[in-house]
Structures are given as C-alpha cells and as structure tokens.
C-alpha cells in the first residue's frame, strides 16, 4: 500500500499567501498598517500600531520578548515586559523601555530547564498596549542545531532541484543561506523528535520566529514548505511542485535565499525561503 505523502505550505502567517514583513516590525505577530502619504489627524493616529511578539528561546538560550511600534509620527516611551504565568497574579520577570517613534525593543532573560508559560506585553506612554499569545518555553526543549557545519548531500540536492525548477520560471537561483539552513534543520529535527507535523511547533513558535532566532535579519519576506514521508530529494521537490501552494513558494521570484533541513526519521523535510 502506498503511503500518502504529506505536505504543508506556509507563506508568512497564512498558507498559500505571501508575507512581506512590514518595515520596522519584523518581530511582530500582527501585520502593521502603513501610514499613507498625506495622512493627518485621525487617519495618522489610526495608522500607529503597537504589537507584542510571542516570546521565544534564541540560539543563546535566552527567552526573548519583543515590542514593536510602527506607523507613528510622535516619540514616546515604549515598554516591553516578559510575564510568567503563575498561580495568582502573573509575574513580570524582565522588562525594558526606550523612547522612540518607530522601531522595536527587546528584553531577554536566561531560560531554565523547567517548562513555564510566558507572554509579552507592549505598553506605550500614549496608552496603546498589546499582549502576545502565551507559549510554554524551556531550555530543555530547544532543538540542537544540525551538526557537521554545513548542508548534507540530500539537502544540497533539494536546493539544486529547487533552483532548476525556478530557472524554468525565469527566477534567479536561491542562495543556500547558513542561517536559514539552521532554522530549517532545527524544525525538521524538532518534528522528528517530538512527532508532530506542522509549521507551528508545540511551543508556539512559527517559521518567522525560527528564522529570526537563527539570526537571519533583516527579513523583508519569508515562506516555508514542509513535507513528511518522501524518501528522496527528487520525490519531495516533485511533490511540492505538484501542489499549487508549495509551487508558489518555489516559484516566488522575490525570495533570494533558502535553507533546507532534512531529518532521516520520518523523513521530515523543511524548506525556508526569505529575502532581506
């Protein structure tokens, strides 16, 4: 009996939709409304947004929380707070602030092995606030980066086949970026270790979170293809090309870099696409 092939496509936060990251808000979980030329009064006020991004654990074992302010014309103090869910009132475990018009601030604290639930608050002096989703974080759950210092032969083959397909569509070849390779490799390894198949990991991190945690910055746009069950590079690339959503990622000429991660158990495959 032939085993069904599984695959998902994710571009940005919605499957089969491209996700350009708004300027000055690459860590935000919500798209920012841009200020239009000549906007004044109420319209300019409505364009100003404050967003708290979900906390995540970066490559240095630090729980990082980000607050972003965008589309604003005035300068105010923006605060970011990382809160821990506890019995009774939740506890703020790390905070920071800075006076700015548009931009982001980050607070971080060293994580511990005991899992705990955290969220981020963004608070500006002008009264706008935002709260991120709550996620469970623990250093014990951080997937180690791929070993060997570079892409495997099968991962390089996926890149070559992807670029061959793009060439037929008039797109320039993608550069296999070490940081995107790290993000993709971690996700494939995480899916294999914890036995799930999704763009969103059990700790709540999404492709954009993983790409940022791997150090790829700035991010103008990103996308992700994942698959499970295909035994060869040729099979997985053909499977993606036969699916409209995945094919759209591969043929998206706005992407300039790629990272491919392969985990033998499953097997699990991840393609991360991005552009600065």
PDB file of C-alpha atoms in Angstrom:
ATOM      1  CA  UNK A   1       0.000   0.000   0.000  1.00  0.00           C
ATOM      2  CA  UNK A   2       1.429   3.326  -0.986  1.00  0.00           C
ATOM      3  CA  UNK A   3       1.918   5.646   1.933  1.00  0.00           C
ATOM      4  CA  UNK A   4       0.192   9.018   1.446  1.00  0.00           C
ATOM      5  CA  UNK A   5       2.620  11.904   1.120  1.00  0.00           C
ATOM      6  CA  UNK A   6       2.035  14.762   3.486  1.00  0.00           C
ATOM      7  CA  UNK A   7       2.999  18.338   2.893  1.00  0.00           C
ATOM      8  CA  UNK A   8       2.031  21.811   4.015  1.00  0.00           C
ATOM      9  CA  UNK A   9       2.822  25.200   2.556  1.00  0.00           C
ATOM     10  CA  UNK A  10       3.100  28.326   4.642  1.00  0.00           C
ATOM     11  CA  UNK A  11       3.986  31.770   3.377  1.00  0.00           C
ATOM     12  CA  UNK A  12       4.121  34.182   6.244  1.00  0.00           C
ATOM     13  CA  UNK A  13       1.306  33.641   8.670  1.00  0.00           C
ATOM     14  CA  UNK A  14      -1.239  32.280   6.161  1.00  0.00           C
ATOM     15  CA  UNK A  15      -0.943  29.184   3.967  1.00  0.00           C
ATOM     16  CA  UNK A  16      -0.555  29.984   0.277  1.00  0.00           C
ATOM     17  CA  UNK A  17      -0.263  33.752   0.813  1.00  0.00           C
ATOM     18  CA  UNK A  18       2.977  35.698   0.588  1.00  0.00           C
ATOM     19  CA  UNK A  19       4.011  37.556   3.729  1.00  0.00           C
ATOM     20  CA  UNK A  20       6.112  40.697   3.246  1.00  0.00           C
ATOM     21  CA  UNK A  21       7.345  41.775   6.646  1.00  0.00           C
ATOM     22  CA  UNK A  22       6.423  45.426   7.356  1.00  0.00           C
ATOM     23  CA  UNK A  23       9.350  47.779   7.797  1.00  0.00           C
ATOM     24  CA  UNK A  24      10.366  48.173  11.447  1.00  0.00           C
ATOM     25  CA  UNK A  25       8.048  45.357  12.529  1.00  0.00           C
ATOM     26  CA  UNK A  26       9.800  42.134  11.544  1.00  0.00           C
ATOM     27  CA  UNK A  27       9.283  40.583  15.007  1.00  0.00           C
ATOM     28  CA  UNK A  28       5.597  41.379  15.260  1.00  0.00           C
ATOM     29  CA  UNK A  29       2.889  38.753  15.225  1.00  0.00           C
ATOM     30  CA  UNK A  30       0.378  41.113  13.605  1.00  0.00           C
ATOM     31  CA  UNK A  31       0.784  42.951  10.307  1.00  0.00           C
ATOM     32  CA  UNK A  32       1.243  46.665  10.675  1.00  0.00           C
ATOM     33  CA  UNK A  33      -0.900  49.215   8.863  1.00  0.00           C
ATOM     34  CA  UNK A  34       1.311  51.606   6.898  1.00  0.00           C
ATOM     35  CA  UNK A  35       0.815  55.346   7.018  1.00  0.00           C
ATOM     36  CA  UNK A  36      -0.379  56.689   3.679  1.00  0.00           C
ATOM     37  CA  UNK A  37       1.047  59.837   2.106  1.00  0.00           C
ATOM     38  CA  UNK A  38      -0.598  62.946   3.464  1.00  0.00           C
ATOM     39  CA  UNK A  39      -2.369  61.139   6.321  1.00  0.00           C
ATOM     40  CA  UNK A  40      -3.179  63.516   9.118  1.00  0.00           C
ATOM     41  CA  UNK A  41      -5.304  63.716  12.234  1.00  0.00           C
ATOM     42  CA  UNK A  42      -7.443  60.641  12.876  1.00  0.00           C
ATOM     43  CA  UNK A  43      -6.066  58.659   9.921  1.00  0.00           C
ATOM     44  CA  UNK A  44      -2.460  59.098  11.039  1.00  0.00           C
ATOM     45  CA  UNK A  45      -3.463  58.195  14.581  1.00  0.00           C
ATOM     46  CA  UNK A  46      -5.153  55.004  13.350  1.00  0.00           C
ATOM     47  CA  UNK A  47      -2.016  54.013  11.445  1.00  0.00           C
ATOM     48  CA  UNK A  48       0.100  53.982  14.617  1.00  0.00           C
ATOM     49  CA  UNK A  49       0.379  50.425  15.944  1.00  0.00           C
ATOM     50  CA  UNK A  50       1.976  48.759  18.967  1.00  0.00           C
ATOM     51  CA  UNK A  51       2.490  44.994  18.790  1.00  0.00           C
ATOM     52  CA  UNK A  52       3.909  42.426  21.240  1.00  0.00           C
ATOM     53  CA  UNK A  53       5.521  39.368  19.632  1.00  0.00           C
ATOM     54  CA  UNK A  54       5.309  35.904  21.148  1.00  0.00           C
ATOM     55  CA  UNK A  55       8.365  35.163  23.318  1.00  0.00           C
ATOM     56  CA  UNK A  56      10.865  32.627  22.037  1.00  0.00           C
ATOM     57  CA  UNK A  57      14.138  30.996  23.029  1.00  0.00           C
ATOM     58  CA  UNK A  58      17.049  32.147  20.849  1.00  0.00           C
ATOM     59  CA  UNK A  59      20.243  30.314  19.939  1.00  0.00           C
ATOM     60  CA  UNK A  60      21.988  31.551  23.102  1.00  0.00           C
ATOM     61  CA  UNK A  61      19.422  30.061  25.467  1.00  0.00           C
ATOM     62  CA  UNK A  62      17.735  33.373  26.201  1.00  0.00           C
ATOM     63  CA  UNK A  63      13.991  33.921  26.423  1.00  0.00           C
ATOM     64  CA  UNK A  64      13.435  36.956  24.235  1.00  0.00           C
ATOM     65  CA  UNK A  65      10.416  39.253  24.176  1.00  0.00           C
ATOM     66  CA  UNK A  66       9.910  41.967  21.547  1.00  0.00           C
ATOM     67  CA  UNK A  67       7.677  45.050  21.382  1.00  0.00           C
ATOM     68  CA  UNK A  68       7.307  46.966  18.094  1.00  0.00           C
ATOM     69  CA  UNK A  69       5.894  50.416  17.334  1.00  0.00           C
ATOM     70  CA  UNK A  70       5.245  51.399  13.722  1.00  0.00           C
ATOM     71  CA  UNK A  71       3.399  53.919  11.574  1.00  0.00           C
ATOM     72  CA  UNK A  72       3.692  56.620  14.259  1.00  0.00           C
ATOM     73  CA  UNK A  73       4.760  60.231  13.983  1.00  0.00           C
ATOM     74  CA  UNK A  74       5.435  61.140  17.614  1.00  0.00           C
ATOM     75  CA  UNK A  75       8.137  59.963  20.006  1.00  0.00           C
ATOM     76  CA  UNK A  76       7.037  58.262  23.227  1.00  0.00           C
ATOM     77  CA  UNK A  77       8.441  55.774  25.705  1.00  0.00           C
ATOM     78  CA  UNK A  78       7.719  52.160  24.708  1.00  0.00           C
ATOM     79  CA  UNK A  79       7.970  49.419  27.326  1.00  0.00           C
ATOM     80  CA  UNK A  80       8.365  45.683  26.812  1.00  0.00           C
ATOM     81  CA  UNK A  81       7.633  43.196  29.594  1.00  0.00           C
ATOM     82  CA  UNK A  82       8.058  39.433  29.692  1.00  0.00           C
ATOM     83  CA  UNK A  83       5.455  37.966  32.034  1.00  0.00           C
ATOM     84  CA  UNK A  84       5.411  34.476  33.528  1.00  0.00           C
ATOM     85  CA  UNK A  85       2.105  32.745  34.212  1.00  0.00           C
ATOM     86  CA  UNK A  86       1.971  31.865  37.923  1.00  0.00           C
ATOM     87  CA  UNK A  87      -0.707  30.939  40.453  1.00  0.00           C
ATOM     88  CA  UNK A  88      -2.367  34.164  41.438  1.00  0.00           C
ATOM     89  CA  UNK A  89      -1.179  37.327  39.646  1.00  0.00           C
ATOM     90  CA  UNK A  90       1.220  36.713  36.759  1.00  0.00           C
ATOM     91  CA  UNK A  91       4.772  37.887  37.412  1.00  0.00           C
ATOM     92  CA  UNK A  92       6.847  40.245  35.239  1.00  0.00           C
ATOM     93  CA  UNK A  93      10.274  38.596  35.035  1.00  0.00           C
ATOM     94  CA  UNK A  94      12.015  41.025  32.680  1.00  0.00           C
ATOM     95  CA  UNK A  95      11.308  44.488  31.299  1.00  0.00           C
ATOM     96  CA  UNK A  96      12.881  47.291  29.330  1.00  0.00           C
ATOM     97  CA  UNK A  97      11.961  50.627  27.752  1.00  0.00           C
ATOM     98  CA  UNK A  98      13.138  53.175  25.204  1.00  0.00           C
ATOM     99  CA  UNK A  99      11.884  56.470  23.775  1.00  0.00           C
ATOM    100  CA  UNK A 100      11.239  56.110  20.041  1.00  0.00           C
ATOM    101  CA  UNK A 101       8.871  56.956  17.210  1.00  0.00           C
ATOM    102  CA  UNK A 102       9.073  53.686  15.270  1.00  0.00           C
ATOM    103  CA  UNK A 103      11.161  50.627  15.964  1.00  0.00           C
ATOM    104  CA  UNK A 104      11.397  47.732  18.353  1.00  0.00           C
ATOM    105  CA  UNK A 105      12.854  46.951  21.748  1.00  0.00           C
ATOM    106  CA  UNK A 106      13.838  43.565  23.113  1.00  0.00           C
ATOM    107  CA  UNK A 107      14.065  42.203  26.643  1.00  0.00           C
ATOM    108  CA  UNK A 108      15.701  38.905  27.481  1.00  0.00           C
ATOM    109  CA  UNK A 109      16.353  36.575  30.385  1.00  0.00           C
ATOM    110  CA  UNK A 110      18.126  33.265  30.653  1.00  0.00           C
ATOM    111  CA  UNK A 111      15.712  30.366  30.438  1.00  0.00           C
ATOM    112  CA  UNK A 112      15.637  27.386  32.790  1.00  0.00           C
ATOM    113  CA  UNK A 113      15.064  23.691  32.209  1.00  0.00           C
ATOM    114  CA  UNK A 114      11.698  23.640  33.962  1.00  0.00           C
ATOM    115  CA  UNK A 115       8.955  24.442  31.422  1.00  0.00           C
ATOM    116  CA  UNK A 116       6.943  27.581  32.164  1.00  0.00           C
ATOM    117  CA  UNK A 117       4.368  29.687  30.336  1.00  0.00           C
ATOM    118  CA  UNK A 118       5.291  33.188  29.214  1.00  0.00           C
ATOM    119  CA  UNK A 119       3.807  36.072  27.235  1.00  0.00           C
ATOM    120  CA  UNK A 120       4.933  39.571  26.227  1.00  0.00           C
ATOM    121  CA  UNK A 121       3.316  42.945  26.950  1.00  0.00           C
ATOM    122  CA  UNK A 122       3.984  46.074  24.877  1.00  0.00           C
ATOM    123  CA  UNK A 123       2.961  49.322  26.598  1.00  0.00           C
ATOM    124  CA  UNK A 124       3.470  52.842  25.278  1.00  0.00           C
ATOM    125  CA  UNK A 125       3.206  56.064  27.257  1.00  0.00           C
ATOM    126  CA  UNK A 126       0.478  57.231  24.878  1.00  0.00           C
ATOM    127  CA  UNK A 127      -1.844  54.476  26.075  1.00  0.00           C
ATOM    128  CA  UNK A 128      -1.627  51.807  23.358  1.00  0.00           C
ATOM    129  CA  UNK A 129      -0.994  48.277  24.612  1.00  0.00           C
ATOM    130  CA  UNK A 130      -0.606  44.824  23.115  1.00  0.00           C
ATOM    131  CA  UNK A 131      -0.334  41.335  24.590  1.00  0.00           C
ATOM    132  CA  UNK A 132       1.151  38.394  22.727  1.00  0.00           C
ATOM    133  CA  UNK A 133      -0.047  34.823  22.813  1.00  0.00           C
ATOM    134  CA  UNK A 134       1.120  32.624  25.698  1.00  0.00           C
ATOM    135  CA  UNK A 135       3.695  29.925  24.962  1.00  0.00           C
ATOM    136  CA  UNK A 136       5.465  27.242  27.002  1.00  0.00           C
ATOM    137  CA  UNK A 137       9.244  27.636  26.940  1.00  0.00           C
ATOM    138  CA  UNK A 138      12.134  25.656  28.358  1.00  0.00           C
ATOM    139  CA  UNK A 139      15.815  25.311  27.504  1.00  0.00           C
ATOM    140  CA  UNK A 140      15.319  21.573  27.751  1.00  0.00           C
ATOM    141  CA  UNK A 141      13.048  21.843  24.716  1.00  0.00           C
ATOM    142  CA  UNK A 142      15.423  23.744  22.478  1.00  0.00           C
ATOM    143  CA  UNK A 143      16.332  21.550  19.500  1.00  0.00           C
ATOM    144  CA  UNK A 144      20.107  21.482  18.991  1.00  0.00           C
ATOM    145  CA  UNK A 145      21.379  22.873  15.708  1.00  0.00           C
ATOM    146  CA  UNK A 146      22.368  20.468  12.928  1.00  0.00           C
ATOM    147  CA  UNK A 147      25.921  19.189  13.304  1.00  0.00           C
ATOM    148  CA  UNK A 148      28.605  18.997  10.653  1.00  0.00           C
ATOM    149  CA  UNK A 149      28.752  22.723   9.882  1.00  0.00           C
ATOM    150  CA  UNK A 150      27.032  22.545   6.512  1.00  0.00           C
ATOM    151  CA  UNK A 151      24.262  21.114   4.390  1.00  0.00           C
ATOM    152  CA  UNK A 152      24.129  17.381   3.752  1.00  0.00           C
ATOM    153  CA  UNK A 153      24.260  15.933   0.242  1.00  0.00           C
ATOM    154  CA  UNK A 154      20.491  15.365   0.158  1.00  0.00           C
ATOM    155  CA  UNK A 155      19.818  18.919   1.379  1.00  0.00           C
ATOM    156  CA  UNK A 156      22.098  20.321  -1.317  1.00  0.00           C
ATOM    157  CA  UNK A 157      20.237  18.203  -3.867  1.00  0.00           C
ATOM    158  CA  UNK A 158      16.902  19.743  -2.792  1.00  0.00           C
ATOM    159  CA  UNK A 159      18.399  23.216  -3.306  1.00  0.00           C
ATOM    160  CA  UNK A 160      19.717  22.264  -6.757  1.00  0.00           C
ATOM    161  CA  UNK A 161      16.371  20.811  -7.867  1.00  0.00           C
ATOM    162  CA  UNK A 162      14.530  23.834  -6.494  1.00  0.00           C
ATOM    163  CA  UNK A 163      16.793  26.213  -8.413  1.00  0.00           C
ATOM    164  CA  UNK A 164      16.406  24.144 -11.573  1.00  0.00           C
ATOM    165  CA  UNK A 165      12.627  24.496 -11.315  1.00  0.00           C
ATOM    166  CA  UNK A 166      12.913  28.241 -10.638  1.00  0.00           C
ATOM    167  CA  UNK A 167      15.125  28.724 -13.685  1.00  0.00           C
ATOM    168  CA  UNK A 168      12.291  27.477 -15.878  1.00  0.00           C
ATOM    169  CA  UNK A 169      10.124  30.232 -14.410  1.00  0.00           C
ATOM    170  CA  UNK A 170      12.695  32.971 -15.013  1.00  0.00           C
ATOM    171  CA  UNK A 171      13.695  33.313 -11.327  1.00  0.00           C
ATOM    172  CA  UNK A 172      17.257  33.747 -10.164  1.00  0.00           C
ATOM    173  CA  UNK A 173      18.785  30.857  -8.196  1.00  0.00           C
ATOM    174  CA  UNK A 174      18.409  30.896  -4.422  1.00  0.00           C
ATOM    175  CA  UNK A 175      21.455  31.089  -2.163  1.00  0.00           C
ATOM    176  CA  UNK A 176      21.604  28.320   0.432  1.00  0.00           C
ATOM    177  CA  UNK A 177      21.980  30.507   3.499  1.00  0.00           C
ATOM    178  CA  UNK A 178      23.604  29.006   6.646  1.00  0.00           C
ATOM    179  CA  UNK A 179      21.124  30.742   8.976  1.00  0.00           C
ATOM    180  CA  UNK A 180      18.078  29.584   7.030  1.00  0.00           C
ATOM    181  CA  UNK A 181      19.644  26.117   6.890  1.00  0.00           C
ATOM    182  CA  UNK A 182      19.908  26.255  10.673  1.00  0.00           C
ATOM    183  CA  UNK A 183      16.238  27.265  11.036  1.00  0.00           C
ATOM    184  CA  UNK A 184      15.027  24.587   8.605  1.00  0.00           C
ATOM    185  CA  UNK A 185      17.240  21.893  10.104  1.00  0.00           C
ATOM    186  CA  UNK A 186      16.017  22.649  13.599  1.00  0.00           C
ATOM    187  CA  UNK A 187      12.384  22.424  12.543  1.00  0.00           C
ATOM    188  CA  UNK A 188      12.814  19.094  10.748  1.00  0.00           C
ATOM    189  CA  UNK A 189      14.716  17.708  13.737  1.00  0.00           C
ATOM    190  CA  UNK A 190      12.077  19.038  16.130  1.00  0.00           C
ATOM    191  CA  UNK A 191       9.220  17.437  14.153  1.00  0.00           C
ATOM    192  CA  UNK A 192      11.095  14.129  14.094  1.00  0.00           C
ATOM    193  CA  UNK A 193      11.922  14.245  17.814  1.00  0.00           C
ATOM    194  CA  UNK A 194       8.504  15.302  19.080  1.00  0.00           C
ATOM    195  CA  UNK A 195       6.422  13.539  16.441  1.00  0.00           C
ATOM    196  CA  UNK A 196       4.356  16.439  15.090  1.00  0.00           C
ATOM    197  CA  UNK A 197       3.843  17.787  11.570  1.00  0.00           C
ATOM    198  CA  UNK A 198       3.017  21.474  11.439  1.00  0.00           C
ATOM    199  CA  UNK A 199       4.503  24.894  10.756  1.00  0.00           C
ATOM    200  CA  UNK A 200       3.723  25.888  14.355  1.00  0.00           C
ATOM    201  CA  UNK A 201       5.768  23.995  16.939  1.00  0.00           C
ATOM    202  CA  UNK A 202       4.255  22.844  20.255  1.00  0.00           C
ATOM    203  CA  UNK A 203       5.957  25.809  21.986  1.00  0.00           C
ATOM    204  CA  UNK A 204       4.013  28.208  19.734  1.00  0.00           C
ATOM    205  CA  UNK A 205       6.912  29.295  17.507  1.00  0.00           C
ATOM    206  CA  UNK A 206       6.166  29.776  13.812  1.00  0.00           C
ATOM    207  CA  UNK A 207       8.518  29.908  10.780  1.00  0.00           C
ATOM    208  CA  UNK A 208       9.141  33.637  11.199  1.00  0.00           C
ATOM    209  CA  UNK A 209      10.106  33.094  14.849  1.00  0.00           C
ATOM    210  CA  UNK A 210      12.555  30.329  13.910  1.00  0.00           C
ATOM    211  CA  UNK A 211      14.108  32.320  11.073  1.00  0.00           C
ATOM    212  CA  UNK A 212      14.668  35.309  13.365  1.00  0.00           C
ATOM    213  CA  UNK A 213      16.043  33.113  16.170  1.00  0.00           C
ATOM    214  CA  UNK A 214      18.587  31.684  13.722  1.00  0.00           C
ATOM    215  CA  UNK A 215      19.844  35.222  13.088  1.00  0.00           C
ATOM    216  CA  UNK A 216      18.587  35.921   9.549  1.00  0.00           C
ATOM    217  CA  UNK A 217      17.950  39.679   9.539  1.00  0.00           C
ATOM    218  CA  UNK A 218      16.550  41.954   8.401  1.00  0.00           C
ATOM    219  CA  UNK A 219      13.613  39.987   6.959  1.00  0.00           C
ATOM    220  CA  UNK A 220      11.588  41.518   4.133  1.00  0.00           C
ATOM    221  CA  UNK A 221       9.575  38.400   3.313  1.00  0.00           C
ATOM    222  CA  UNK A 222       9.613  34.675   4.141  1.00  0.00           C
ATOM    223  CA  UNK A 223       7.890  31.401   3.361  1.00  0.00           C
ATOM    224  CA  UNK A 224       8.073  27.742   4.319  1.00  0.00           C
ATOM    225  CA  UNK A 225       7.342  24.334   2.792  1.00  0.00           C
ATOM    226  CA  UNK A 226       7.339  21.182   4.907  1.00  0.00           C
ATOM    227  CA  UNK A 227       6.807  17.544   3.980  1.00  0.00           C
ATOM    228  CA  UNK A 228       6.920  14.086   5.545  1.00  0.00           C
ATOM    229  CA  UNK A 229       7.339  10.619   4.108  1.00  0.00           C
ATOM    230  CA  UNK A 230       9.230  11.241   0.862  1.00  0.00           C
ATOM    231  CA  UNK A 231      12.419   9.172   0.647  1.00  0.00           C
ATOM    232  CA  UNK A 232      14.491  11.175  -1.830  1.00  0.00           C
ATOM    233  CA  UNK A 233      15.173  14.786  -2.714  1.00  0.00           C
ATOM    234  CA  UNK A 234      13.609  14.264  -6.143  1.00  0.00           C
ATOM    235  CA  UNK A 235      10.398  12.891  -4.600  1.00  0.00           C
ATOM    236  CA  UNK A 236       9.945  15.730  -2.123  1.00  0.00           C
ATOM    237  CA  UNK A 237      10.674  18.504  -4.641  1.00  0.00           C
ATOM    238  CA  UNK A 238       8.321  16.956  -7.185  1.00  0.00           C
ATOM    239  CA  UNK A 239       5.643  16.619  -4.511  1.00  0.00           C
ATOM    240  CA  UNK A 240       5.968  20.314  -3.705  1.00  0.00           C
ATOM    241  CA  UNK A 241       5.905  21.272  -7.385  1.00  0.00           C
ATOM    242  CA  UNK A 242       2.702  19.257  -7.874  1.00  0.00           C
ATOM    243  CA  UNK A 243       0.958  21.244  -5.104  1.00  0.00           C
ATOM    244  CA  UNK A 244      -0.127  24.796  -6.023  1.00  0.00           C
ATOM    245  CA  UNK A 245       0.670  26.355  -2.643  1.00  0.00           C
ATOM    246  CA  UNK A 246       4.127  24.819  -2.390  1.00  0.00           C
ATOM    247  CA  UNK A 247       4.891  25.525  -6.027  1.00  0.00           C
ATOM    248  CA  UNK A 248       4.041  29.191  -5.445  1.00  0.00           C
ATOM    249  CA  UNK A 249       6.747  29.324  -2.764  1.00  0.00           C
ATOM    250  CA  UNK A 250       9.339  27.701  -5.010  1.00  0.00           C
ATOM    251  CA  UNK A 251       8.468  29.958  -7.958  1.00  0.00           C
ATOM    252  CA  UNK A 252       8.321  33.171  -5.920  1.00  0.00           C
ATOM    253  CA  UNK A 253      10.990  35.335  -7.557  1.00  0.00           C
ATOM    254  CA  UNK A 254      11.011  37.745  -4.597  1.00  0.00           C
ATOM    255  CA  UNK A 255      12.792  35.139  -2.471  1.00  0.00           C
ATOM    256  CA  UNK A 256      16.584  35.324  -2.655  1.00  0.00           C
ATOM    257  CA  UNK A 257      17.733  32.829  -0.010  1.00  0.00           C
ATOM    258  CA  UNK A 258      16.793  29.296   1.018  1.00  0.00           C
ATOM    259  CA  UNK A 259      17.524  26.875   3.832  1.00  0.00           C
ATOM    260  CA  UNK A 260      16.771  23.153   3.623  1.00  0.00           C
ATOM    261  CA  UNK A 261      16.559  20.820   6.602  1.00  0.00           C
ATOM    262  CA  UNK A 262      16.231  17.023   6.388  1.00  0.00           C
ATOM    263  CA  UNK A 263      15.673  14.605   9.275  1.00  0.00           C
ATOM    264  CA  UNK A 264      16.060  10.922   8.383  1.00  0.00           C
ATOM    265  CA  UNK A 265      13.409   9.814  10.881  1.00  0.00           C
ATOM    266  CA  UNK A 266      10.086  10.247   9.088  1.00  0.00           C
ATOM    267  CA  UNK A 267      11.702  11.534   6.901  1.00  0.00           C
ATOM    268  CA  UNK A 268      10.876  15.174   7.615  1.00  0.00           C
ATOM    269  CA  UNK A 269      11.728  17.978   5.194  1.00  0.00           C
ATOM    270  CA  UNK A 270      11.680  21.754   5.608  1.00  0.00           C
ATOM    271  CA  UNK A 271      12.330  24.490   3.053  1.00  0.00           C
ATOM    272  CA  UNK A 272      12.646  28.009   4.472  1.00  0.00           C
ATOM    273  CA  UNK A 273      12.642  30.887   1.978  1.00  0.00           C
ATOM    274  CA  UNK A 274      13.429  34.529   2.751  1.00  0.00           C
ATOM    275  CA  UNK A 275      14.770  37.820   1.475  1.00  0.00           C
ATOM    276  CA  UNK A 276      16.443  40.739   3.228  1.00  0.00           C
TER     277      UNK A 276
END
